[in-house]
Coordinates of C-alpha atoms in Angstrom, one line a residue:
X209 CA 0.0 0.0 0.0
X210 CA 1.1 3.6 -0.7
X211 CA 1.6 6.2 1.9
X212 CA -1.5 7.9 3.0
X213 CA -1.7 11.5 1.9
X214 CA -1.2 14.1 4.7
X215 CA -4.3 16.2 5.5
X216 CA -4.1 19.8 4.0
X217 CA -4.1 21.2 7.6
X218 CA -1.1 19.1 8.7
X219 CA 0.8 20.2 5.7
X220 CA 0.1 23.9 6.4
X221 CA 1.3 23.4 10.0
X222 CA 4.6 21.8 8.9
X223 CA 5.1 24.7 6.3
X224 CA 4.3 27.3 9.0
X225 CA 6.8 25.7 11.4
X226 CA 9.5 25.7 8.8
X227 CA 9.0 29.4 8.0
X228 CA 9.0 30.3 11.7
X229 CA 12.3 28.5 12.2
X230 CA 14.0 30.3 9.4
X231 CA 12.8 33.7 10.6
X232 CA 13.8 33.0 14.2
X233 CA 17.5 32.3 13.2
X234 CA 19.8 34.8 14.8
X235 CA 21.1 37.4 12.3
X236 CA 24.9 37.8 12.4
X237 CA 25.8 41.1 14.1
X238 CA 28.7 43.2 12.8
X239 CA 31.6 44.1 15.2
X240 CA 33.8 47.2 15.1
X241 CA 36.3 48.1 17.7
X242 CA 35.6 51.9 17.1
X243 CA 38.1 53.4 19.5
X244 CA 41.0 51.1 18.4
X245 CA 40.3 51.6 14.8
X246 CA 40.1 55.4 15.0
X247 CA 43.1 55.8 17.3
X248 CA 45.2 53.7 14.9
X249 CA 44.1 55.7 11.8
X250 CA 44.6 59.0 13.6
X251 CA 48.1 58.2 14.9
X252 CA 49.2 56.8 11.6
X253 CA 47.9 59.6 9.4
X254 CA 48.8 63.0 10.9
X255 CA 47.3 63.4 14.4
X256 CA 50.4 62.2 16.1
X257 CA 51.6 65.8 15.2
X258 CA 48.2 67.5 15.1
X259 CA 48.2 67.5 11.3
X260 CA 44.4 67.5 10.7
X261 CA 44.7 68.4 7.0
X262 CA 46.6 65.1 6.4
X263 CA 44.1 63.1 8.5
X264 CA 41.1 64.7 6.5
X265 CA 42.7 63.8 3.2
X266 CA 43.2 60.1 4.5
X267 CA 39.5 60.0 5.4
X268 CA 38.6 61.2 2.0
X269 CA 40.8 58.6 0.3
X270 CA 39.5 55.9 2.6
X271 CA 35.9 56.8 1.8
X272 CA 36.6 56.7 -1.9
X273 CA 38.0 53.2 -1.6
X274 CA 35.0 52.1 0.4
X275 CA 32.4 53.4 -2.0
X276 CA 34.3 51.8 -4.9
X277 CA 34.7 48.4 -3.2
X278 CA 31.0 48.4 -2.2
X279 CA 29.9 49.5 -5.7
X280 CA 27.9 52.2 -3.8
X281 CA 29.0 55.2 -6.0
X282 CA 26.7 58.1 -6.6
X283 CA 26.7 57.9 -10.5
X284 CA 29.3 59.1 -13.0
X285 CA 27.5 62.2 -14.5
X286 CA 24.6 63.6 -12.5
X287 CA 25.0 63.2 -8.7
X288 CA 22.4 60.9 -7.3
X289 CA 22.7 60.7 -3.5
X290 CA 22.3 57.1 -2.1
X291 CA 21.2 57.1 1.5
X292 CA 22.6 54.6 3.9
X293 CA 19.7 53.0 5.8
X294 CA 19.1 49.9 7.9
X295 CA 18.3 47.9 4.8
X296 CA 21.5 49.2 3.1
X297 CA 23.9 47.8 5.7
X298 CA 24.5 44.3 4.5
X299 CA 28.3 44.6 5.0
X300 CA 30.3 46.0 7.9
X301 CA 32.0 48.4 5.4
X302 CA 28.8 50.4 5.2
X303 CA 29.3 51.2 8.9
X304 CA 32.9 52.2 8.2
X305 CA 31.5 54.6 5.5
X306 CA 29.3 56.3 8.0
X307 CA 32.1 56.4 10.6
X308 CA 34.7 57.9 8.3
X309 CA 32.3 60.4 6.9
X310 CA 31.8 61.7 10.5
X311 CA 35.6 61.8 11.0
X312 CA 36.1 63.6 7.8
X313 CA 33.8 66.4 8.9
X314 CA 35.2 66.6 12.4
X315 CA 38.8 66.8 11.1
X316 CA 37.9 69.4 8.7
X317 CA 36.4 71.5 11.5
X318 CA 39.5 71.0 13.7
X319 CA 41.7 72.0 10.6
X320 CA 39.8 75.4 10.6
X321 CA 40.1 75.7 14.3
X322 CA 43.9 75.5 14.0
X323 CA 44.3 78.5 11.7
X324 CA 47.3 80.7 12.7
X325 CA 44.9 83.6 13.7
X326 CA 41.6 83.1 15.3
X327 CA 38.9 82.0 12.7
X328 CA 37.0 84.9 11.2
X329 CA 33.2 85.1 11.6
X330 CA 32.7 83.5 8.2
X331 CA 35.3 80.7 9.0
X332 CA 33.6 80.1 12.3
X333 CA 30.2 79.6 10.8
X334 CA 31.8 77.0 8.4
X335 CA 33.5 75.3 11.3
X336 CA 30.3 75.0 13.2
X337 CA 28.6 73.7 10.0
X338 CA 31.3 70.9 9.8
X339 CA 30.8 69.9 13.4
X340 CA 27.0 69.8 12.8
X341 CA 27.7 67.4 10.0
X342 CA 30.0 65.4 12.1
X343 CA 27.2 65.0 14.8
X344 CA 24.7 64.1 12.0
X345 CA 26.9 61.2 10.7
X346 CA 27.9 60.1 14.2
X347 CA 24.3 60.0 15.2
X348 CA 23.4 57.8 12.2
X349 CA 26.5 55.5 13.0
X350 CA 25.1 55.0 16.6
X351 CA 21.6 54.3 15.2
X352 CA 22.8 51.8 12.7
X353 CA 25.2 50.1 15.2
X354 CA 22.3 49.7 17.7
X355 CA 20.5 47.6 15.1
X356 CA 23.3 46.0 13.0
X357 CA 26.2 45.9 15.5
X358 CA 26.9 43.7 18.6
X359 CA 26.5 45.1 22.1
X360 CA 30.0 46.4 22.4
X361 CA 30.1 48.1 19.0
X362 CA 26.7 49.7 19.9
X363 CA 28.0 51.1 23.1
X364 CA 31.2 52.5 21.5
X365 CA 29.1 54.1 18.8
X366 CA 26.9 55.7 21.4
X367 CA 30.0 57.0 23.2
X368 CA 31.4 58.4 19.9
X369 CA 28.0 60.1 19.1
X370 CA 27.9 61.6 22.6
X371 CA 31.5 63.0 22.3
X372 CA 30.7 64.6 18.9
X373 CA 27.5 66.3 20.4
X374 CA 29.4 67.5 23.3
X375 CA 32.2 69.0 21.1
X376 CA 29.6 70.9 19.0
X377 CA 28.1 72.5 22.1
X378 CA 31.6 73.1 23.5
X379 CA 32.5 75.1 20.4
X380 CA 29.3 77.0 20.3
X381 CA 29.7 78.3 23.8
X382 CA 26.3 77.5 24.9
X383 CA 24.2 74.7 26.6
X384 CA 27.0 73.8 28.8
X385 CA 24.8 71.5 30.9
X386 CA 23.8 69.5 27.8
X387 CA 27.5 69.3 26.7
X388 CA 28.4 68.1 30.2
X389 CA 25.8 65.3 30.0
X390 CA 27.1 64.1 26.7
X391 CA 30.8 64.2 27.9
X392 CA 29.9 62.3 31.0
X393 CA 27.9 59.8 29.1
X394 CA 30.9 59.1 26.8
X395 CA 33.2 58.9 29.8
X396 CA 30.9 56.4 31.6
X397 CA 30.9 54.1 28.6
X398 CA 34.7 54.1 28.2
X399 CA 35.1 53.6 31.9
X400 CA 32.9 50.4 31.7
X401 CA 34.6 49.3 28.5
X402 CA 38.0 49.7 30.0
X403 CA 37.3 46.9 32.5
X404 CA 37.1 44.3 29.8
X405 CA 39.0 43.0 26.7
X406 CA 42.7 42.8 26.1
X407 CA 45.3 45.0 27.7
X408 CA 45.5 47.4 24.6
X409 CA 41.8 48.0 24.7
X410 CA 41.9 48.8 28.5
X411 CA 44.9 51.2 27.9
X412 CA 43.0 53.0 25.0
X413 CA 39.9 53.3 27.1
X414 CA 41.7 54.8 30.1
X415 CA 43.4 57.3 27.8
X416 CA 40.1 58.3 26.3
X417 CA 38.7 58.8 29.9
X418 CA 41.7 61.1 30.7
X419 CA 41.2 63.0 27.5
X420 CA 37.5 63.6 28.3
X421 CA 38.1 64.8 31.9
X422 CA 39.4 68.3 31.0
X423 CA 36.3 69.0 28.9
X424 CA 34.0 67.8 31.7
X425 CA 35.8 70.0 34.3
X426 CA 35.7 73.0 32.0
X427 CA 31.9 72.5 31.4
X428 CA 31.4 72.2 35.2
X429 CA 33.4 75.4 35.6
X430 CA 31.2 77.2 33.2
X431 CA 28.0 76.2 34.8
X432 CA 29.4 77.1 38.2
X433 CA 29.7 73.5 39.6
X434 CA 33.5 73.8 40.0
X435 CA 35.9 76.3 41.5
X436 CA 38.5 75.6 38.7
X437 CA 41.3 78.3 38.6
X438 CA 43.2 79.5 35.6
X439 CA 46.3 77.7 36.8
X440 CA 44.4 74.4 36.9
X441 CA 43.3 75.0 33.3
X442 CA 46.8 75.5 32.2
X443 CA 47.9 72.4 33.8
X444 CA 45.2 70.4 32.1
X445 CA 46.3 72.0 28.8
X446 CA 49.7 70.3 29.1
X447 CA 48.0 67.0 28.4
X448 CA 48.1 65.4 25.0
X449 CA 45.5 63.7 22.7
X450 CA 43.3 64.5 19.7
X451 CA 40.2 64.7 22.0
X452 CA 42.0 67.6 23.9
X453 CA 42.7 69.7 20.9
X454 CA 39.3 71.4 20.9
X455 CA 39.6 72.1 24.6
X456 CA 43.1 73.6 24.0
X457 CA 41.8 75.8 21.3
X458 CA 39.2 77.0 23.7
X459 CA 41.7 77.5 26.5
X460 CA 43.9 79.6 24.1
X461 CA 41.0 81.9 23.4
X462 CA 40.2 82.3 27.0
X463 CA 43.9 83.1 27.8
X464 CA 44.1 85.5 24.9
X465 CA 41.1 87.4 26.3
X466 CA 42.8 87.4 29.8
X467 CA 46.0 88.7 28.3
X468 CA 44.2 91.5 26.5
X469 CA 42.6 92.7 29.8
X470 CA 46.0 92.3 31.7
X471 CA 48.0 94.0 28.8
X472 CA 45.8 97.2 29.3
X473 CA 47.8 97.9 32.5
X474 CA 51.2 97.1 30.8
X475 CA 52.7 100.4 29.6
X476 CA 56.4 99.8 29.5
X477 CA 59.0 97.0 28.6
X478 CA 62.0 96.8 31.0
X479 CA 65.3 95.6 29.6
X480 CA 68.9 96.1 31.0
X481 CA 68.0 99.4 32.8
X482 CA 66.0 100.8 29.9
X483 CA 62.2 101.4 30.0
X484 CA 60.5 101.5 26.6
X485 CA 56.8 102.7 26.4
X486 CA 54.4 100.3 24.5
X487 CA 51.5 102.0 22.9
X488 CA 50.3 99.3 20.5
X489 CA 47.8 96.9 22.2
X490 CA 48.9 93.9 19.9
X491 CA 52.5 94.4 20.8
X492 CA 51.6 94.4 24.5
X493 CA 49.6 91.1 24.2
X494 CA 52.4 89.4 22.3
X495 CA 55.1 90.4 24.8
X496 CA 52.9 89.5 27.7
X497 CA 52.2 86.0 26.1
X498 CA 56.1 85.5 25.7
X499 CA 56.7 86.5 29.3
X500 CA 54.0 84.0 30.6
X501 CA 55.7 81.2 28.7
X502 CA 59.1 82.2 30.0
X503 CA 57.9 81.6 33.4
X504 CA 57.2 77.9 32.5
X505 CA 61.0 77.6 31.5
X506 CA 62.5 79.5 34.5
X507 CA 59.8 79.0 37.1
X508 CA 59.6 76.4 40.0
X509 CA 58.2 73.7 37.7
X510 CA 60.8 74.0 35.0
X511 CA 62.7 70.9 36.3
X512 CA 59.6 68.8 35.8
X513 CA 59.3 69.6 32.1
X514 CA 60.8 67.2 29.5
X515 CA 63.3 68.5 26.9
X516 CA 60.6 67.9 24.3
X517 CA 58.1 70.1 26.1
X518 CA 60.7 72.8 26.7
X519 CA 61.5 72.9 23.0
X520 CA 57.8 73.3 22.3
X521 CA 57.6 76.2 24.8
X522 CA 60.6 77.9 23.1
X523 CA 58.8 77.7 19.7
X524 CA 55.8 79.3 21.2
X525 CA 58.1 82.1 22.8
X526 CA 59.8 82.7 19.4
X527 CA 56.4 83.0 17.7
X528 CA 55.1 85.5 20.3
X529 CA 58.3 87.7 20.1
X530 CA 58.3 87.7 16.3
X531 CA 54.6 88.8 16.3
X532 CA 55.7 91.7 18.7
X533 CA 58.6 92.7 16.4
X534 CA 56.2 92.6 13.5
X535 CA 53.9 95.0 15.2
X536 CA 56.7 97.3 16.2
X537 CA 58.0 97.5 12.7
X538 CA 54.6 98.2 11.4
X539 CA 54.4 101.1 13.8
X540 CA 57.8 102.4 12.6
X541 CA 56.5 102.5 9.0
X542 CA 53.5 104.6 10.1
X543 CA 55.5 106.7 12.6
X544 CA 56.4 109.3 10.0
X545 CA 59.0 111.9 10.8
X546 CA 58.3 112.0 14.6
X547 CA 61.8 111.5 15.9
X548 CA 60.9 110.8 19.6
X549 CA 58.5 108.1 18.7
X550 CA 60.9 106.5 16.2
X551 CA 63.6 106.4 18.7
X552 CA 61.3 104.7 21.3
X553 CA 60.2 102.1 18.8
X554 CA 63.8 101.4 17.6
X555 CA 64.8 101.0 21.2
X556 CA 61.9 98.6 21.9
X557 CA 62.8 96.7 18.8
X558 CA 66.3 96.3 19.9
X559 CA 65.3 95.2 23.4
X560 CA 62.8 92.6 22.0
X561 CA 65.5 91.3 19.5
X562 CA 68.1 91.0 22.3
X563 CA 65.6 88.9 24.5
X564 CA 64.8 86.8 21.5
X565 CA 68.6 86.3 20.9
X566 CA 69.0 85.2 24.5
X567 CA 66.2 82.6 24.3
X568 CA 67.6 81.3 21.0
X569 CA 70.9 80.7 22.8
X570 CA 69.1 78.9 25.6
X571 CA 67.2 76.7 23.2
X572 CA 70.4 75.8 21.3
X573 CA 72.1 74.9 24.6
X574 CA 69.2 72.6 25.4
X575 CA 69.6 71.0 22.0
X576 CA 73.3 70.4 22.8
X577 CA 72.5 68.9 26.1
X578 CA 70.0 66.5 24.5
X579 CA 72.5 65.6 21.8
X580 CA 75.1 64.8 24.5
X581 CA 72.7 62.6 26.4
X582 CA 72.4 60.4 23.2
X583 CA 74.9 58.7 20.9
X584 CA 75.5 61.6 18.6
X585 CA 78.3 62.1 16.1
X586 CA 80.9 64.6 17.0
X587 CA 80.3 66.5 13.7
X588 CA 76.7 67.1 14.8
X589 CA 77.8 68.7 18.0
X590 CA 80.3 70.9 16.1
X591 CA 77.5 72.2 14.0
X592 CA 75.4 73.0 17.1
X593 CA 78.3 74.9 18.6
X594 CA 78.7 76.8 15.4
X595 CA 75.1 77.9 15.6
X596 CA 75.6 78.9 19.2
X597 CA 78.7 80.9 18.4
X598 CA 76.7 82.8 15.8
X599 CA 74.0 83.5 18.2
X600 CA 76.5 84.8 20.8
X601 CA 78.1 87.0 18.1
X602 CA 74.8 88.4 17.0
X603 CA 73.7 89.2 20.5
X604 CA 77.0 90.8 21.4
X605 CA 76.8 93.0 18.2
X606 CA 73.3 94.0 19.0
X607 CA 73.9 95.0 22.6
X608 CA 77.2 96.8 21.7
X609 CA 75.4 99.0 19.1
X610 CA 74.2 102.4 20.0
X611 CA 75.3 105.2 22.1
X612 CA 75.1 105.9 25.9
X613 CA 75.4 102.2 26.9
X614 CA 74.3 101.4 30.4
X615 CA 76.5 99.3 32.8
X616 CA 74.0 96.4 32.4
X617 CA 74.6 96.4 28.5
X618 CA 78.4 96.5 29.0
X619 CA 78.2 93.5 31.4
X620 CA 76.0 91.5 28.9
X621 CA 78.4 92.2 26.1
X622 CA 81.4 90.9 28.3
X623 CA 79.3 87.9 29.3
X624 CA 78.8 87.1 25.7
X625 CA 82.5 87.3 25.0
X626 CA 83.4 84.8 27.8
X627 CA 80.6 82.5 26.8
X628 CA 81.9 82.6 23.2
X629 CA 85.3 81.6 24.4
X630 CA 83.8 78.6 26.3
X631 CA 81.7 77.6 23.3
X632 CA 84.8 77.7 21.2
X633 CA 86.6 75.4 23.6
X634 CA 83.8 72.9 23.4
X635 CA 83.6 73.1 19.7
X636 CA 87.3 72.5 19.3
X637 CA 87.0 69.5 21.7
X638 CA 84.4 67.8 19.5
X639 CA 86.2 68.6 16.4
X640 CA 89.3 66.9 17.8
X641 CA 87.1 63.9 18.6
X642 CA 85.9 63.7 15.0
X643 CA 89.5 63.7 13.7
X644 CA 90.4 61.1 16.4
X645 CA 87.6 58.7 15.1
X646 CA 89.1 58.9 11.6
X647 CA 92.6 58.1 12.9
X648 CA 94.2 61.5 12.3
X649 CA 96.3 61.4 15.5
X650 CA 98.4 64.6 15.0
X651 CA 95.4 66.9 14.1
X652 CA 93.4 65.4 17.0
X653 CA 96.3 66.0 19.4
X654 CA 96.8 69.7 18.2
X655 CA 93.0 70.4 18.6
X656 CA 92.8 68.8 22.1
X657 CA 95.7 71.0 23.2
X658 CA 94.0 74.1 21.6
X659 CA 90.7 73.3 23.4
X660 CA 92.5 73.0 26.7
X661 CA 94.1 76.4 26.1
X662 CA 90.7 77.9 25.3
X663 CA 89.1 76.3 28.4
X664 CA 91.9 77.8 30.6
X665 CA 91.4 81.2 29.1
X666 CA 87.6 81.1 29.6
X667 CA 88.0 79.9 33.3
X668 CA 90.4 82.9 34.0
X669 CA 87.9 85.3 32.4
X670 CA 84.9 83.8 34.4
X671 CA 86.9 84.3 37.6
X672 CA 88.0 87.8 36.7
X673 CA 84.2 88.8 36.1
X674 CA 83.2 87.1 39.3
X675 CA 80.6 85.1 37.5
X676 CA 77.7 83.6 39.5
X677 CA 77.2 80.7 37.1
X678 CA 78.8 77.7 38.9
X679 CA 77.4 75.2 36.3
X680 CA 79.5 76.9 33.5
X681 CA 82.6 77.0 35.6
X682 CA 82.1 73.3 36.5
X683 CA 81.6 72.3 32.8
X684 CA 84.8 74.2 31.8
X685 CA 86.8 72.4 34.5
X686 CA 85.5 69.1 33.4
X687 CA 86.3 70.0 29.7
X688 CA 89.8 71.0 30.8
X689 CA 90.4 67.6 32.3
X690 CA 89.0 65.8 29.4
X691 CA 91.2 67.7 27.0
X692 CA 94.3 66.9 29.1
X693 CA 93.5 63.1 29.2
X694 CA 92.5 62.9 25.6
X695 CA 95.7 64.6 24.4
X696 CA 97.7 62.1 26.4
X697 CA 95.8 59.2 24.9
X698 CA 96.2 60.6 21.3
X699 CA 99.9 61.1 21.9
X700 CA 100.4 57.5 23.2
X701 CA 98.2 56.0 20.5
X702 CA 100.1 57.8 17.8
X703 CA 103.5 56.6 19.1
X704 CA 102.1 53.0 19.2
X705 CA 100.8 53.1 15.7
X706 CA 104.1 54.6 14.5
X707 CA 106.0 51.7 16.1
X708 CA 103.7 49.1 14.5
X709 CA 103.8 50.7 11.1
X710 CA 107.0 49.0 9.7
X711 CA 105.7 45.5 10.9
X712 CA 102.3 46.1 9.3
X713 CA 104.0 47.3 6.0
X714 CA 106.1 44.2 5.9
X715 CA 103.2 41.9 6.4
X716 CA 101.5 43.6 3.4
X717 CA 104.5 43.4 1.2
X718 CA 105.1 39.7 2.1
X719 CA 101.9 38.7 0.3
X720 CA 102.7 40.5 -2.9
X721 CA 103.6 38.3 -6.0
X722 CA 104.6 39.6 -9.6
X723 CA 102.3 37.0 -11.2
X724 CA 99.2 38.3 -9.3
X725 CA 99.0 35.2 -7.1
X726 CA 99.4 35.5 -3.3
X727 CA 102.8 34.4 -2.1
X728 CA 103.5 33.4 1.5
X729 CA 107.0 34.3 2.6
X730 CA 108.8 33.5 5.8
X731 CA 108.8 36.4 8.2
X732 CA 112.1 37.9 9.3
X733 CA 113.5 35.9 12.2

């Protein structure tokens, strides 16, 4: 007998059960380690050095590759926008598209924020527009990840979106309480995620929490929930990280406003017994900025700064003094034939140039100290001492120029002369070292002796001037001893090499044959 036919109702039940099982199968969720992905891209493509232009270009190139690989282009001729929706996201690369679009808009805004001068009203409108676009794409990324991503990806996307919203409000200088909520929300997510995963992920999350902390404290300060002082803000500004760059820009704007108010009471520039009146407000602000930065180098906390940070401070000082000189020279052009005003401006220009020369010398001495702490070729140190000698000569010429020199100017010129002698001794020592490394014993010996003589002369002049720089005296005494020992070593090495020369020559000759083949001869008994 054949099989009995199943009733229609039973067949319908089986079919319905099959459909339900297929629909109930879990859909694979996409996974993106958002923070790790972005941190790697940012550090490799410009943001290690704060180059937002390079990072923006990378995002543009990355998006072009993603659109092409997904065959999701917007048409060759007429542009037809293709929206990314939940139904569109069939590949994790669609989520990458949205993320990098947000990053491109954000980096473009930060690029405008880092213009040499403050952004103009028009540029600021454009900057805010870019941040709004970044928020729009970051919000879409968060929404798509909540549906298409796994739980961790969804959390990271939410934190990313919160950070972007907070950044927009931060830049707009409004709704500080809402900005605070967004920054705190992002921080809470990263604090939680930092408890899990591998070590690299935990470190990245902790770094992100630290980067968000200054923005949170600043928002609390603005809404009156914190008694944060200006000095605390400056300390926070020393921290590093892309998430802090917007905070630093805001801090710089606040400090510039404070300097403008403080500069109103600054009427004179004091230098070596001279008092030069400052009438231009921009000149006052630039000089005040440079003087504030100088406190970081010569203040109580100077020893805690690394060499790299000190060099960065020097760069800012140079920029501020150059701005001041530019303003002074513009005033000189517009001064006309007013002799008194021109004399005052020329005097102020000379004073600012002299201070700039002193800071340049300090910076070059720091570069030499860094070079000595590493394995550096003697030729490089010779080059650095050449720069330092040129700086000393320029400063001495500047201070010595003009009439009616004050005792302070004469003392500075004499100090430059003695320091120049000490730098020449150091230069001569490293030049001798370079000759020694190439086996030129006679030249090295003569240069070590010359360096020793120069060090002796510099020590005598330092003692005659009654200098209060014990470090310079100690360095010269050490150099004198080094020159003495090295000259003895070169002399002894030269004699030994001269003694061995005939034997080495005989060994070479003994292997020579007229027919081109090596010939072994018995050595002399």
